Amino acid sequence: MRATPRVVIIGAGIVGANLADELSTRGWTDVTVVEQGPLHLAGGSTSHAPGLVFQTNPSKTMAEFATYTVNKLLALSDEGVSCFNQVGGLEIATTPARLQDLKRKLGYATSWGIEGRLIDPDECSKHYPLLDQGMVLGGLHVPSDGLASAARAVQLLIRKATAAGVTFLGSTAVTGVEQSGGRVTGVQTPDGVIPAEIVVSCAGFWGPKIGAMAGMAVPLLPLAHQYVKTTAVPELRGTNLGTNPLDPANGARMPILRHQDKDLYFREHGDRVGIGSYAHRPMPVALDTLPEVTAGQMSEHRMPSRLEFTEADFLPCWEDSKQLLPALRGAEIADGFNGIFSFTPDGGPLIGESPDVGGFYVAEAVWVTHSAGVAKAVAELLIEGQSRTPLHECEVSRFEKVQTSESYVSETSQQNFVEIYDILHPLQPRQSPRELRVSPFNCRQRELGAYFLEAGGWERPHWFEANRALLAELPDEWRAPEREPWANMFHSPISAAEAWKTRTGVALYDMTALKRLEVSGPGALALLQRLSAGQIDKKPGAVTYCLLLAGDGGVRSDITIARLDETTFQVGANGNIDVDYLTREARKQTSQDVSQWVQVRDITGATCCIGLWGPLAREVIAKVSTDDFSNDGLKYFRTKQVRIGGIPVTAMRLSYVGELGWELYTSADYGLKLWDLLFAAGQEQGIIAAGRAAFNSLRLEKGYRLWGTDMTPEHEPYQAGLGFSIGKNKESFVGSEALAARRGQPATKQLRCLTVDDGTSVVLGKEPVYFNGEPAGYVTSAAYGYTVGKPIAYAWLPAHTAEGDTVEIEYFGTRIAATVTAEPLVDPGMERLRG
């Protein structure tokens, strides 16, 4: 047995070179890096990247990647000069909307531990003297941002990794990925096959081509992005050194500048200015049309990723640049090109293992900004089995199948290019493509005036205009105060009426979009027992809420498992990442013992689900079913097969809104009839259809967590308030030993329930929380609690915070007082659910 696996990395750009270094630093040196271009200038995106590193990001994961990249490149140096020039970053606002957006971004920075400050126009000009101060309303300054010398960093990383034992092969094309028995075995090149147990594609915008060699769809679109350098600007002469060839920014002294109101960014190149633009039309690139450039022809101005400059696309940006920076009016465009970068359907990177070919990994659509952080995460994934930075927002398996089609990837990636600097609301749905996935109830929902938002390709009602008339009946104590404009976007007061009717009457909720799996076979129980922290070995009819833990005891997902019979289980999962995990583990178990075979099927599209919830739910269902839905007939967290109006239904006594009722599952062909039967039966009880906005408010009042928002793999169950889900006396499951070890250590943070003291301010999530005047945590989920009559937020805070403590949530630069409160806020004794 080899000491470490043989690893082949495809691509020696900023990601591949960093990964080779991260692996060799950890003792994995049987690594070969294959690059189709010359090692000194590979010709991919790294070779022409402008090197801007802005760390602030709505995603905590992406911010961590960027911060690690900054620190690593600062430490990577040669002859005393590092690969990172920490000139700082300055994002300016020229509109009131952008100024408000900068306040929100400062909140992100504070939440993720990045130092930043909002500054006035005068201070903006002091940092960047070329600005027309009269245009500027303010700016966000982050001192630790700066300029990466990506190409130089690659050379130093190659040198460092080579010294550690890594082999680099330049001017060597990959022509195939060999596999056997469902696992990768090597990489084909013109010089022969390089054996490997692990292959990682870090090929950048060539990623889809490499993925196809392994039979894997890589949802990535190469797009051209314009960048120019001006002629000399007299105002810059003498302000920087510009003489040291090792300097990563030619002596740049001013911060990197973003003018996002016009989709522009700027950086210094000696006494010239570099300008990047996202303002032009999307320019998708077909890989088979790229120019052939031999190793001998490769240069800074000639490479496959550097396409001919289309000046007409840039001219409006040139005028905008001269307006913001008057010093450019005496300069000209000296050089320009259309450089290729990678875009994805949701703008995030693609990280992870192929679902079908074991040992084949991708780390694609990664920009210089996040390169070292992603490489570290992939190295940890390969060596330790998981990344210490949560990857759920980046996993290549996160997309639904429809989202990996060429047409979907093309349209959505181009739209992400257009919107890259836009001010986008957290709930803002894409405009197209839509109507990709609709539940069987969609036509009825449209008749009721549903307002749809989109997630995972599904159309999901957030409220129904048909319920607007209920506002006249709404008791005063249920009326929520008017929201400020940002929180009011994609919101309707109708949600209050829908929450009221759910708590006092009965409502139908469309739960079809929630991922459902059928896990069956003689080894199904063993699989679920091993992977989940809950006790699954119960009699048929039992439903268990439980956690899937990572190897270090962190929460990789939360699921419900219903045992339908001895060998068949229905699993309510969070998404495709869970499907991939269960499928992979089932395949592994079956290969080890064929008698313990397991089949995992995604049955979401073939089925549908209605949540029938509210204190009058039994009165409604009794009109259309002769089955026993009493408390004795179907207890809380139990399931059974029933008939509703003759339709076969799997009824589960569950409720994510904290009210009496059931999740009712049937096949999609019966769905519309089931909806109509229940809706007609409930007219006497005043039944309504209710949407996701009311749903989210109700679930927060009940203290129910949302995976990926309230907790992620970085959190362990007891910190997240989910210790109750760990099976009693269950000792052996994935993550059990690590969880036991973590339990023996003092907790440092805890997920806490907060109520907002002013009773009116509704935050949206990811805002920083201050305790004793210092940043101490961040908001996860938030909503107005219609039942309790005040806004609610959940937040990660230091473990020593206690009920009754006062904290402050910073929202658009304003501190809002809130109180740490006991949870759940509604029905702590569970009488409503168990009645």
mmCIF file of N, CA and C in Angstrom, residues 438-452 459-461 463-466 508-512 672 675 689-690:
data_model
loop_
_atom_site.group_PDB
_atom_site.id
_atom_site.type_symbol
_atom_site.label_atom_id
_atom_site.label_comp_id
_atom_site.label_asym_id
_atom_site.label_seq_id
_atom_site.Cartn_x
_atom_site.Cartn_y
_atom_site.Cartn_z
ATOM 1 N N VAL A 438 -42.841 22.835 -11.622
ATOM 2 C CA VAL A 438 -44.057 23.287 -10.958
ATOM 3 C C VAL A 438 -44.737 22.093 -10.313
ATOM 4 N N SER A 439 -45.360 22.328 -9.181
ATOM 5 C CA SER A 439 -46.077 21.249 -8.505
ATOM 6 C C SER A 439 -47.406 21.006 -9.214
ATOM 7 N N PRO A 440 -48.077 19.902 -8.920
ATOM 8 C CA PRO A 440 -49.381 19.638 -9.531
ATOM 9 C C PRO A 440 -50.443 20.672 -9.146
ATOM 10 N N PHE A 441 -50.148 21.462 -8.109
ATOM 11 C CA PHE A 441 -51.125 22.433 -7.619
ATOM 12 C C PHE A 441 -50.952 23.805 -8.276
ATOM 13 N N ASN A 442 -49.994 23.925 -9.175
ATOM 14 C CA ASN A 442 -49.627 25.224 -9.713
ATOM 15 C C ASN A 442 -50.805 25.975 -10.328
ATOM 16 N N CYS A 443 -51.644 25.270 -11.066
ATOM 17 C CA CYS A 443 -52.765 25.956 -11.722
ATOM 18 C C CYS A 443 -53.732 26.527 -10.694
ATOM 19 N N ARG A 444 -53.971 25.806 -9.600
ATOM 20 C CA ARG A 444 -54.848 26.325 -8.550
ATOM 21 C C ARG A 444 -54.193 27.502 -7.832
ATOM 22 N N GLN A 445 -52.911 27.418 -7.641
ATOM 23 C CA GLN A 445 -52.207 28.509 -6.980
ATOM 24 C C GLN A 445 -52.283 29.787 -7.812
ATOM 25 N N ARG A 446 -52.188 29.653 -9.107
ATOM 26 C CA ARG A 446 -52.309 30.817 -9.985
ATOM 27 C C ARG A 446 -53.722 31.407 -9.914
ATOM 28 N N GLU A 447 -54.718 30.550 -9.840
ATOM 29 C CA GLU A 447 -56.089 31.043 -9.700
ATOM 30 C C GLU A 447 -56.274 31.824 -8.403
ATOM 31 N N LEU A 448 -55.506 31.475 -7.394
ATOM 32 C CA LEU A 448 -55.583 32.156 -6.103
ATOM 33 C C LEU A 448 -54.643 33.363 -6.022
ATOM 34 N N GLY A 449 -53.995 33.687 -7.131
ATOM 35 C CA GLY A 449 -53.135 34.862 -7.170
ATOM 36 C C GLY A 449 -51.817 34.683 -6.444
ATOM 37 N N ALA A 450 -51.237 33.514 -6.578
ATOM 38 C CA ALA A 450 -49.960 33.265 -5.901
ATOM 39 C C ALA A 450 -48.872 34.190 -6.426
ATOM 40 N N TYR A 451 -48.049 34.689 -5.500
ATOM 41 C CA TYR A 451 -46.832 35.419 -5.867
ATOM 42 C C TYR A 451 -45.687 34.433 -5.714
ATOM 43 N N PHE A 452 -45.065 34.088 -6.833
ATOM 44 C CA PHE A 452 -44.058 33.023 -6.829
ATOM 45 C C PHE A 452 -42.639 33.598 -6.750
ATOM 46 N N GLU A 459 -41.070 26.679 -8.738
ATOM 47 C CA GLU A 459 -41.916 27.843 -8.470
ATOM 48 C C GLU A 459 -42.571 27.636 -7.109
ATOM 49 N N ARG A 460 -42.334 28.577 -6.178
ATOM 50 C CA ARG A 460 -42.828 28.403 -4.815
ATOM 51 C C ARG A 460 -43.646 29.633 -4.400
ATOM 52 N N PRO A 461 -44.927 29.445 -4.058
ATOM 53 C CA PRO A 461 -45.758 30.587 -3.659
ATOM 54 C C PRO A 461 -45.275 31.186 -2.340
ATOM 55 N N TRP A 463 -47.026 34.151 -1.083
ATOM 56 C CA TRP A 463 -48.314 34.542 -0.518
ATOM 57 C C TRP A 463 -49.342 34.501 -1.636
ATOM 58 N N PHE A 464 -50.614 34.652 -1.246
ATOM 59 C CA PHE A 464 -51.707 34.547 -2.206
ATOM 60 C C PHE A 464 -52.576 35.803 -2.145
ATOM 61 N N GLU A 465 -52.750 36.445 -3.273
ATOM 62 C CA GLU A 465 -53.584 37.640 -3.335
ATOM 63 C C GLU A 465 -55.025 37.337 -2.936
ATOM 64 N N ALA A 466 -55.471 36.102 -3.112
ATOM 65 C CA ALA A 466 -56.831 35.737 -2.720
ATOM 66 C C ALA A 466 -57.072 35.950 -1.237
ATOM 67 N N LEU A 508 -53.469 25.162 3.751
ATOM 68 C CA LEU A 508 -52.742 24.230 2.888
ATOM 69 C C LEU A 508 -51.407 24.867 2.508
ATOM 70 N N TYR A 509 -50.351 24.103 2.631
ATOM 71 C CA TYR A 509 -49.028 24.540 2.209
ATOM 72 C C TYR A 509 -48.491 23.560 1.169
ATOM 73 N N ASP A 510 -47.927 24.099 0.111
ATOM 74 C CA ASP A 510 -47.314 23.265 -0.933
ATOM 75 C C ASP A 510 -45.889 22.937 -0.515
ATOM 76 N N MET A 511 -45.646 21.685 -0.173
ATOM 77 C CA MET A 511 -44.325 21.253 0.285
ATOM 78 C C MET A 511 -43.622 20.388 -0.770
ATOM 79 N N THR A 512 -44.114 20.457 -1.996
ATOM 80 C CA THR A 512 -43.603 19.579 -3.049
ATOM 81 C C THR A 512 -42.129 19.794 -3.335
ATOM 82 N N LEU A 672 -53.322 17.134 -8.021
ATOM 83 C CA LEU A 672 -54.338 18.177 -8.205
ATOM 84 C C LEU A 672 -55.665 17.760 -7.576
ATOM 85 N N TRP A 675 -55.478 18.196 -3.780
ATOM 86 C CA TRP A 675 -55.619 19.616 -3.414
ATOM 87 C C TRP A 675 -57.088 20.029 -3.458
ATOM 88 N N ALA A 689 -55.029 28.716 1.195
ATOM 89 C CA ALA A 689 -53.675 28.336 0.772
ATOM 90 C C ALA A 689 -52.725 29.375 1.342
ATOM 91 N N ALA A 690 -51.613 28.938 1.885
ATOM 92 C CA ALA A 690 -50.649 29.853 2.498
ATOM 93 C C ALA A 690 -49.271 29.642 1.876
#
